[in-house]
Tab-separated table of C-alpha atoms and ligand atoms in Angstrom:
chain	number	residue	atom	x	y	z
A	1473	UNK	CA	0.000	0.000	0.000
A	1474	UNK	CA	1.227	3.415	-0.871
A	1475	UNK	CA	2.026	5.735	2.026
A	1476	UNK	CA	2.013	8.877	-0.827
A	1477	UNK	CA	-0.624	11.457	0.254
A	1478	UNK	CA	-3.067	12.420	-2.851
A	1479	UNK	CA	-1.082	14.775	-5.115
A	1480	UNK	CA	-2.459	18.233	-5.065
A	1481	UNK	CA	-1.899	19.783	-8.150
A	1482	UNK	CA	-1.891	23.541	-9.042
A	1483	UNK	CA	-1.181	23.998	-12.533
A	1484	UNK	CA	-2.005	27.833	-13.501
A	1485	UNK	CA	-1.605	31.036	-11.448
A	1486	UNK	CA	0.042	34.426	-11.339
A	1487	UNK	CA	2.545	36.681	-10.002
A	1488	UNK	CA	3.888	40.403	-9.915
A	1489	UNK	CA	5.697	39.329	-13.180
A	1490	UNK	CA	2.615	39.444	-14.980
A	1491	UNK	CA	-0.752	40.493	-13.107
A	1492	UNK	CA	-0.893	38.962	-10.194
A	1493	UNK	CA	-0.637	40.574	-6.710
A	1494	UNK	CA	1.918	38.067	-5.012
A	1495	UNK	CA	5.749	37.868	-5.714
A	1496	UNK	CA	6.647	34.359	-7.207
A	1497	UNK	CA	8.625	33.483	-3.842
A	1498	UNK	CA	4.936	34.101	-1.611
A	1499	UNK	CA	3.033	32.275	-4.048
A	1500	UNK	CA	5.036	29.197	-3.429
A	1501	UNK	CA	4.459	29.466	0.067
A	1502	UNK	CA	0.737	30.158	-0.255
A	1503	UNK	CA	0.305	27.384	-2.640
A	1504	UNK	CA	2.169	25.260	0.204
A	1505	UNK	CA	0.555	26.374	3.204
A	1506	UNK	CA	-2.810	25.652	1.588
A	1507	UNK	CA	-2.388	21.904	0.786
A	1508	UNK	CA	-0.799	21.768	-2.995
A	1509	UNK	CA	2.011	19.626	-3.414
A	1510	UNK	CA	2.374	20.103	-7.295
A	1511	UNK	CA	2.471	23.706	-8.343
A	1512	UNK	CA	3.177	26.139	-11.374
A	1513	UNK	CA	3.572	29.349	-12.054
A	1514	UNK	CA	2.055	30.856	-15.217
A	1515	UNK	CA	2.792	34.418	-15.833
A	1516	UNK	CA	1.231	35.668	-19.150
A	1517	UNK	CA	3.870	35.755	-21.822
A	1518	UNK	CA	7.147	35.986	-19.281
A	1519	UNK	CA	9.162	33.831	-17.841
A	1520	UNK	CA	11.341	36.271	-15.587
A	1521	UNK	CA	9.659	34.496	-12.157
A	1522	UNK	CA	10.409	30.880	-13.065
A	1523	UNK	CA	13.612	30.697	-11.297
A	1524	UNK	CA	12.367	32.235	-7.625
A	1525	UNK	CA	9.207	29.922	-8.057
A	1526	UNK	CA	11.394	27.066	-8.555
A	1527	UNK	CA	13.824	27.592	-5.805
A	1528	UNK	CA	10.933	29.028	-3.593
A	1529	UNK	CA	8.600	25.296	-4.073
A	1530	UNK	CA	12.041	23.600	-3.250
A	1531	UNK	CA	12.617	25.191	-0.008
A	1532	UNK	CA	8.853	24.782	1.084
A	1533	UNK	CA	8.897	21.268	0.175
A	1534	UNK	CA	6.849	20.842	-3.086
A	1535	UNK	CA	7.417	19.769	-6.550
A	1536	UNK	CA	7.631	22.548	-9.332
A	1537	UNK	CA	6.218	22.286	-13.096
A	1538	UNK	CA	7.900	25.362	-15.159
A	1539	UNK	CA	4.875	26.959	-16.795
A	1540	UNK	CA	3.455	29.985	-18.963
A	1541	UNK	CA	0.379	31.162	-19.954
A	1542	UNK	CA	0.950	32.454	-23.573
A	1543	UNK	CA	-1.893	34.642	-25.129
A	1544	UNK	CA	-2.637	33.586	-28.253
A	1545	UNK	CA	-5.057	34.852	-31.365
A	1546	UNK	CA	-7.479	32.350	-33.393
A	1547	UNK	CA	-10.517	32.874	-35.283
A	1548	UNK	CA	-10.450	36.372	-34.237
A	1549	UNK	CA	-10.439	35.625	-30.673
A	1550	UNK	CA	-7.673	35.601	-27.837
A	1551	UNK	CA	-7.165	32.043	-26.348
A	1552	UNK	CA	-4.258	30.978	-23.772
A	1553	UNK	CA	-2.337	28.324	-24.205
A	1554	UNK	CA	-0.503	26.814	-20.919
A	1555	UNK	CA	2.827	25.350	-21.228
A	1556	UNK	CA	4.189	22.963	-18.584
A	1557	UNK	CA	7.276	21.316	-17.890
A	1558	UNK	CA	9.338	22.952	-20.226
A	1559	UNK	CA	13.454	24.137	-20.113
A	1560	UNK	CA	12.796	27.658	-19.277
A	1561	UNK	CA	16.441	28.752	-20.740
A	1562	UNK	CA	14.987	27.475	-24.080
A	1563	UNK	CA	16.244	30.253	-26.304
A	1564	UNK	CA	13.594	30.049	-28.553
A	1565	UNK	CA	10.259	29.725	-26.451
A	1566	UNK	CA	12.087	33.292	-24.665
A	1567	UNK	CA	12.181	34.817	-27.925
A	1568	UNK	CA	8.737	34.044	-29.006
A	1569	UNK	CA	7.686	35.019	-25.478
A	1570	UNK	CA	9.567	38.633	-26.115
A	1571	UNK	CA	7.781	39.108	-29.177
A	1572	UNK	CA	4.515	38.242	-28.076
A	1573	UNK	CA	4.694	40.965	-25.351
A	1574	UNK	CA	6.254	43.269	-27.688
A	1575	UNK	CA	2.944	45.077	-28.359
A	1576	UNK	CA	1.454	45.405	-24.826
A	1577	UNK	CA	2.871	49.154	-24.533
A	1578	UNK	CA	1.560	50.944	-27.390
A	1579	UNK	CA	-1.472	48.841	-26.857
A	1580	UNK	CA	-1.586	50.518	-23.026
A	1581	UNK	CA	-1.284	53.625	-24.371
A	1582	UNK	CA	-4.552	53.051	-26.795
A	1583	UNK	CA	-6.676	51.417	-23.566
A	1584	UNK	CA	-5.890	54.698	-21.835
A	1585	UNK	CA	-7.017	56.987	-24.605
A	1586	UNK	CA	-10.206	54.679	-25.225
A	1587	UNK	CA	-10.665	55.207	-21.483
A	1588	UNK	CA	-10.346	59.146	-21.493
A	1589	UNK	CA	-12.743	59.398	-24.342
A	1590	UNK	CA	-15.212	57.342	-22.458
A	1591	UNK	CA	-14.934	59.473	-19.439
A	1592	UNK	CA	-11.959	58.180	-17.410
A	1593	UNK	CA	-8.576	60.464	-17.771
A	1594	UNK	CA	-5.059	59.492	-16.560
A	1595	UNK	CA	-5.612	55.862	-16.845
A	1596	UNK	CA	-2.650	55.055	-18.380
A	1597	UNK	CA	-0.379	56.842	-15.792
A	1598	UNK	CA	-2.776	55.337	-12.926
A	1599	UNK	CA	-2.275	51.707	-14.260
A	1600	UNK	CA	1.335	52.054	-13.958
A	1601	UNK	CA	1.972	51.491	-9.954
A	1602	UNK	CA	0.015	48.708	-10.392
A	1603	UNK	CA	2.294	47.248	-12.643
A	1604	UNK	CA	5.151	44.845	-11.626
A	1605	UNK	CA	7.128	44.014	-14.919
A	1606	UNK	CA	7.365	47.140	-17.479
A	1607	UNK	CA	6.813	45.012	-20.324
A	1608	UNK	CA	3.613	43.705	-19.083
A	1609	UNK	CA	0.770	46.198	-19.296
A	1610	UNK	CA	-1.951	44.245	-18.953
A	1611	UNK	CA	-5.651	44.801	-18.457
A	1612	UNK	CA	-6.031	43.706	-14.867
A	1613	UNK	CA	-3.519	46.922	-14.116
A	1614	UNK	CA	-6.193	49.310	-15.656
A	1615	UNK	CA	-9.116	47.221	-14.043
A	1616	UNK	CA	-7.314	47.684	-10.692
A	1617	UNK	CA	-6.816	51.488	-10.828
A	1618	UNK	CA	-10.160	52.367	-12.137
A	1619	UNK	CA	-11.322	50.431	-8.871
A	1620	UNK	CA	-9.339	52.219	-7.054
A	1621	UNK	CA	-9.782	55.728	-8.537
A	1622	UNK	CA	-13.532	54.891	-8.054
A	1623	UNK	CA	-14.974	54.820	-11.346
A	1624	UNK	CA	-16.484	50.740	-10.592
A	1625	UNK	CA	-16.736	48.808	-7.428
A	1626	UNK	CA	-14.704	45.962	-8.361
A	1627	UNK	CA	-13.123	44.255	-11.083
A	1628	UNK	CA	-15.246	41.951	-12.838
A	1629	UNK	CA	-17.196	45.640	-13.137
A	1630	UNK	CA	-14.784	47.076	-14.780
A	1631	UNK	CA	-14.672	44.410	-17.460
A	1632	UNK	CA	-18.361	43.588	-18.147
A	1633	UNK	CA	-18.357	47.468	-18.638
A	1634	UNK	CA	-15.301	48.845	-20.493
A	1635	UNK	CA	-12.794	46.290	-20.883
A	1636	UNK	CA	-14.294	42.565	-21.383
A	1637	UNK	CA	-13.483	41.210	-25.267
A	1638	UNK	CA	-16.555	43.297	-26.523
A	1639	UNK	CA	-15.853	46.284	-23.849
A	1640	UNK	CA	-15.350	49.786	-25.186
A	1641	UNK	CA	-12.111	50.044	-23.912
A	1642	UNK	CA	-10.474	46.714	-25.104
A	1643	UNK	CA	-7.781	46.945	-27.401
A	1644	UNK	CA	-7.813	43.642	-29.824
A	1645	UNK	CA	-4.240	42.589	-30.295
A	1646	UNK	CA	-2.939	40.065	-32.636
A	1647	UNK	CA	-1.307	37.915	-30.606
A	1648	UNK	CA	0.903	34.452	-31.783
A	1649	UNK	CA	-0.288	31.952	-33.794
A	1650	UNK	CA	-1.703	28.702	-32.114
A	1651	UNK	CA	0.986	26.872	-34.012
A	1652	UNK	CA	3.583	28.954	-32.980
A	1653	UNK	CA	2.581	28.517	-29.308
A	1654	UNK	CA	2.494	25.100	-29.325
A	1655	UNK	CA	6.017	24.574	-30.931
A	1656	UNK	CA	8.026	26.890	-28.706
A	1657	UNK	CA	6.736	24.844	-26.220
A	1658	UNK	CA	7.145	21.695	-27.708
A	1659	UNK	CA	10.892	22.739	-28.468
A	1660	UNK	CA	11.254	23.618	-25.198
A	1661	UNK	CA	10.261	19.653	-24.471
A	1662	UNK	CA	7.179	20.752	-22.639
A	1663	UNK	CA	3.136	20.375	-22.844
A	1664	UNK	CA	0.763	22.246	-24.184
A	1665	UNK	CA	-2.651	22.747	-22.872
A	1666	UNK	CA	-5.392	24.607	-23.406
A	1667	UNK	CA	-6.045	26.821	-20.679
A	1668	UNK	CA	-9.753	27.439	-19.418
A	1669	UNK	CA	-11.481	26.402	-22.089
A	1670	UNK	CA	-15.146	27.468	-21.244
A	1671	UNK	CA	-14.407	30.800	-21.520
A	1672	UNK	CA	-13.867	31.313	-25.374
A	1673	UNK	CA	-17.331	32.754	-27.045
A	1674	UNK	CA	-16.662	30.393	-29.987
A	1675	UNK	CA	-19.707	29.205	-31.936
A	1676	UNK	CA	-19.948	25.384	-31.423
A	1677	UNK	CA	-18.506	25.030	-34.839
A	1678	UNK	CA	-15.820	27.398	-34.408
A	1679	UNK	CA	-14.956	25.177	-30.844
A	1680	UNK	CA	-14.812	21.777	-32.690
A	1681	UNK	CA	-12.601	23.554	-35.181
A	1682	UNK	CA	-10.229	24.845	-32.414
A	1683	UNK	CA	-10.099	21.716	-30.805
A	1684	UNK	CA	-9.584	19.650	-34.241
A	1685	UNK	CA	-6.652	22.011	-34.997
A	1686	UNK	CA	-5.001	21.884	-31.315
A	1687	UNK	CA	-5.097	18.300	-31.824
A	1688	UNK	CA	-3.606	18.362	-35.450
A	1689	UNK	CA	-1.053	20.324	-34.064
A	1690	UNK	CA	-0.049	18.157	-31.502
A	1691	UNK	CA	-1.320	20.021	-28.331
A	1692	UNK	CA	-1.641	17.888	-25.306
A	1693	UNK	CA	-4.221	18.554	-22.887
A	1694	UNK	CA	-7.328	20.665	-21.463
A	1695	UNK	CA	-7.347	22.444	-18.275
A	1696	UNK	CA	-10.746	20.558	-16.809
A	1697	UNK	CA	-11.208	22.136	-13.629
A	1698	UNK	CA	-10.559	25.567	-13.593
A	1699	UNK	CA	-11.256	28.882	-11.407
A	1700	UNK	CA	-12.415	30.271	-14.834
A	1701	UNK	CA	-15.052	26.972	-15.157
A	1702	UNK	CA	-18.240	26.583	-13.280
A	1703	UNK	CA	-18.589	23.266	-12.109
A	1704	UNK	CA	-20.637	22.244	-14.382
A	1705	UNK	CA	-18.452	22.662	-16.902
A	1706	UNK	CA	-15.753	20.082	-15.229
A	1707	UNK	CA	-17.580	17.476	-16.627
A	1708	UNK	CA	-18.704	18.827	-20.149
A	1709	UNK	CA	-14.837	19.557	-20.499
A	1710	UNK	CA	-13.798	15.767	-19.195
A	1711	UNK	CA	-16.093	14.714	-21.760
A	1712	UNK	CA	-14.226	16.682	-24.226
A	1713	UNK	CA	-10.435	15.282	-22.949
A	1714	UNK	CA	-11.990	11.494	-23.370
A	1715	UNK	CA	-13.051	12.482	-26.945
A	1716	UNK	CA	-10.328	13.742	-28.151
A	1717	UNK	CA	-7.331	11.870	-26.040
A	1718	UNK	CA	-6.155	15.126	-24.147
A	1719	UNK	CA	-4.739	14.849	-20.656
A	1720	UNK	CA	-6.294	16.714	-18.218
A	1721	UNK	CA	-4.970	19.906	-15.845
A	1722	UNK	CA	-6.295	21.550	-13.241
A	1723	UNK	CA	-5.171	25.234	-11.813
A	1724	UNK	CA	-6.777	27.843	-9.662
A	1725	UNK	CA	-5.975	30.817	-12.307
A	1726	UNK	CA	-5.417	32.225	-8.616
A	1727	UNK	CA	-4.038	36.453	-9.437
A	1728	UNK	CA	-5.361	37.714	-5.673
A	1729	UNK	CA	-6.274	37.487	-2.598
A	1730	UNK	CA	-9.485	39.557	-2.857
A	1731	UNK	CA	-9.832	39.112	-6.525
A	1732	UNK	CA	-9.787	36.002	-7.350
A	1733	UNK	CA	-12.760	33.395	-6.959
A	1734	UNK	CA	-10.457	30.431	-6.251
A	1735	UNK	CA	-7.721	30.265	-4.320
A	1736	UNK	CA	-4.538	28.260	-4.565
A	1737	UNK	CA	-5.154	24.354	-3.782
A	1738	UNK	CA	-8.969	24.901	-3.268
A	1739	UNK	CA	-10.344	23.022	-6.396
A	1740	UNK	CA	-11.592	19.868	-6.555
A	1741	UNK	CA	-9.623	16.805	-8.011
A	1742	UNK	CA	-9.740	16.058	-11.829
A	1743	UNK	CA	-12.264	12.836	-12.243
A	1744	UNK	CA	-10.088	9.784	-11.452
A	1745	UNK	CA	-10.011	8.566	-14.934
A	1746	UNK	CA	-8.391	11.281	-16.923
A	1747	UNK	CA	-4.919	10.874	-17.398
A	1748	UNK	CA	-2.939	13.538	-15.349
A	1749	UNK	CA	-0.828	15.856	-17.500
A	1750	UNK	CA	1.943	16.263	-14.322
A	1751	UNK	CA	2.123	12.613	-14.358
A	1752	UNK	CA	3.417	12.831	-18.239
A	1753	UNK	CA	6.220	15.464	-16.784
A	1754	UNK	CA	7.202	14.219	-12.888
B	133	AMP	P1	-4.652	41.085	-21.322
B	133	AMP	O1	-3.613	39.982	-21.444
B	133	AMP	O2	-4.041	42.425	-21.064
B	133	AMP	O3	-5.619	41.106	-22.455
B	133	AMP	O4	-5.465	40.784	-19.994
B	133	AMP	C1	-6.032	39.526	-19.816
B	133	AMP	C2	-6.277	39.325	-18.328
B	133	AMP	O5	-7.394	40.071	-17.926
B	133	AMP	C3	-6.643	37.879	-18.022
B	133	AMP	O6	-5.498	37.108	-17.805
B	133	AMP	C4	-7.440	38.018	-16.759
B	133	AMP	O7	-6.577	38.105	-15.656
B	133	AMP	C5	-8.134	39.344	-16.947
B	133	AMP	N1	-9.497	39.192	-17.482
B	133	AMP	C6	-9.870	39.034	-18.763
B	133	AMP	N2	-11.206	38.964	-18.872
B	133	AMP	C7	-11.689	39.096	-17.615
B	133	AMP	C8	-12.979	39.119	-17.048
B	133	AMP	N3	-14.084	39.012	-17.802
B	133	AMP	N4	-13.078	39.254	-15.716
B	133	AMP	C9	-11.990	39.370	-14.938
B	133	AMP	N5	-10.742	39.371	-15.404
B	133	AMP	C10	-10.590	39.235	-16.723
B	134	MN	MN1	-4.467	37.309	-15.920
B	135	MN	MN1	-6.102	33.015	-19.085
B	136	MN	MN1	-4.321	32.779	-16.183
């Protein structure tokens, strides 16, 4: 009999480096302290807090999956695409990375006038203390200030009103390809999963064409249970991994303390007979 508690796996949350409130180093210790025992970081695009997460999980005693959240464009719409696992010195994956975030500034600088003409000045500047890595402007750094300067109560306001996909305020940017995505990371010997997949506003054609493609292109598995997935949708998107041979992930998409819905470790576990994509990588 196996005296190895029930893995708790982690596989998707941010940091300071991207737009998350927590330094890599504290996340490790949250994600600890609350019960996970496998854990990744995935910053948006950046790599930079890979190394202090890493060394961080060792010290606190659990294992550590490299990881990234890379934003990508298809059909018109922005998906994410998780790696896991990979070498994050790959020189390649670091250069796609660079160029993927290459447009966030000038794009920052359009939010903020989109923002003044709607009514909200100085949004730019006011973004930028919120922001922990200069080369990642995002739009949870406007959504916090405009909270704060008290033009919405909170931020899921601030992007059902101004900057959501179809918000005023939001900026479409072409980000990389989905075959792109998945071959820095595959070059980088890691795995590449789709990352909450409920939340794309496909049509149900468009879906079964995103997930025919993924497949074609050799992506590996489907975040099931998600923060960003109702539960409902845990076992619509099991369904999903079973048709199409997928592993499965799970990850909190955890970004704050008082933001977030879910917080580090607090999911439930993946149904029993989906093949874990950490087990591919440990
Ligand atoms: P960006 O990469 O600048 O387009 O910002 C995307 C980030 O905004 C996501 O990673 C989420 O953290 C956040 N976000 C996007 N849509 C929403 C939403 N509807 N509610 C809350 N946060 C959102
Ligand atoms: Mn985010
Ligand atoms: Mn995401
Ligand atoms: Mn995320």
């Amino acid at each position: 009999m196996s005296l190895e508690p029930t893995p708790c796996a982690d596989l998707h949350c941010h940091s300071t480096v991207s737009d998350g409130v927590l330094s890599p180093d504290a996340l490790a210790r949250r994600a600890a302290e609350r019960g996970v025992t496998i854990w990744s970081l995935t910053d948006h695009d950046e790599l930079g807090g890979q190394s202090l997460a890493r060394q961080t999980a060792l010290e606190v005693g659990i294992r550590y999956l490299t990881g990234v959240e890379i934003s990508v464009t298809w059909a018109r719409q922005t998906v994410h695409i998780v790696g896991l696992g990979f070498d994050a010195d790959n020189a390649v994956l670091a250069g796609g990375l660079r160029a993927t975030r290459a447009g966030r500034a000038a794009r920052a600088q359009r939010m903020g006038d989109k923002l003044a003409a709607l009514g909200m000045p100085g949004a730019f500047e006011g973004a930028l203390p919120f922001v922990g890595n200069p080369e990642l402007i995002s739009r949870t750094h406007f959504a916090r200030y405009l909270v704060q300067a008290g033009y919405c109560p909170d931020i899921q306001t601030v992007f059902d009103r101004y900057l959501g996909d179809d918000g005023p305020a939001y900026d479409p940017m072409q980000w990389a390809t989905l075959e792109s995505a998945i071959h820095w990371i595959h070059g980088a010997g890691g795995l590449a999963v789709i990352a909450h997949p409920g939340r794309y506003r496909y049509t149900v054609l468009e879906r079964m064409a995103f997930l025919d493609t993924f497949k074609e292109l050799g992506g590996d598995a489907i975040e099931v249970v998600t923060g960003s997935h109702f539960p409902a949708q845990y076992s619509e998107f099991a369904q999903i991994a079973r048709n199409y041979g997928f592993m499965a992930s799970c990850g909190s998409d955890f970004h704050s303390p008082t933001e977030s819905r879910h917080d580090l470790g607090s999911l439930p576990p993946l149904p029993a007979d989906l093949k874990r994509v950490w087990e591919a990588l440990l």
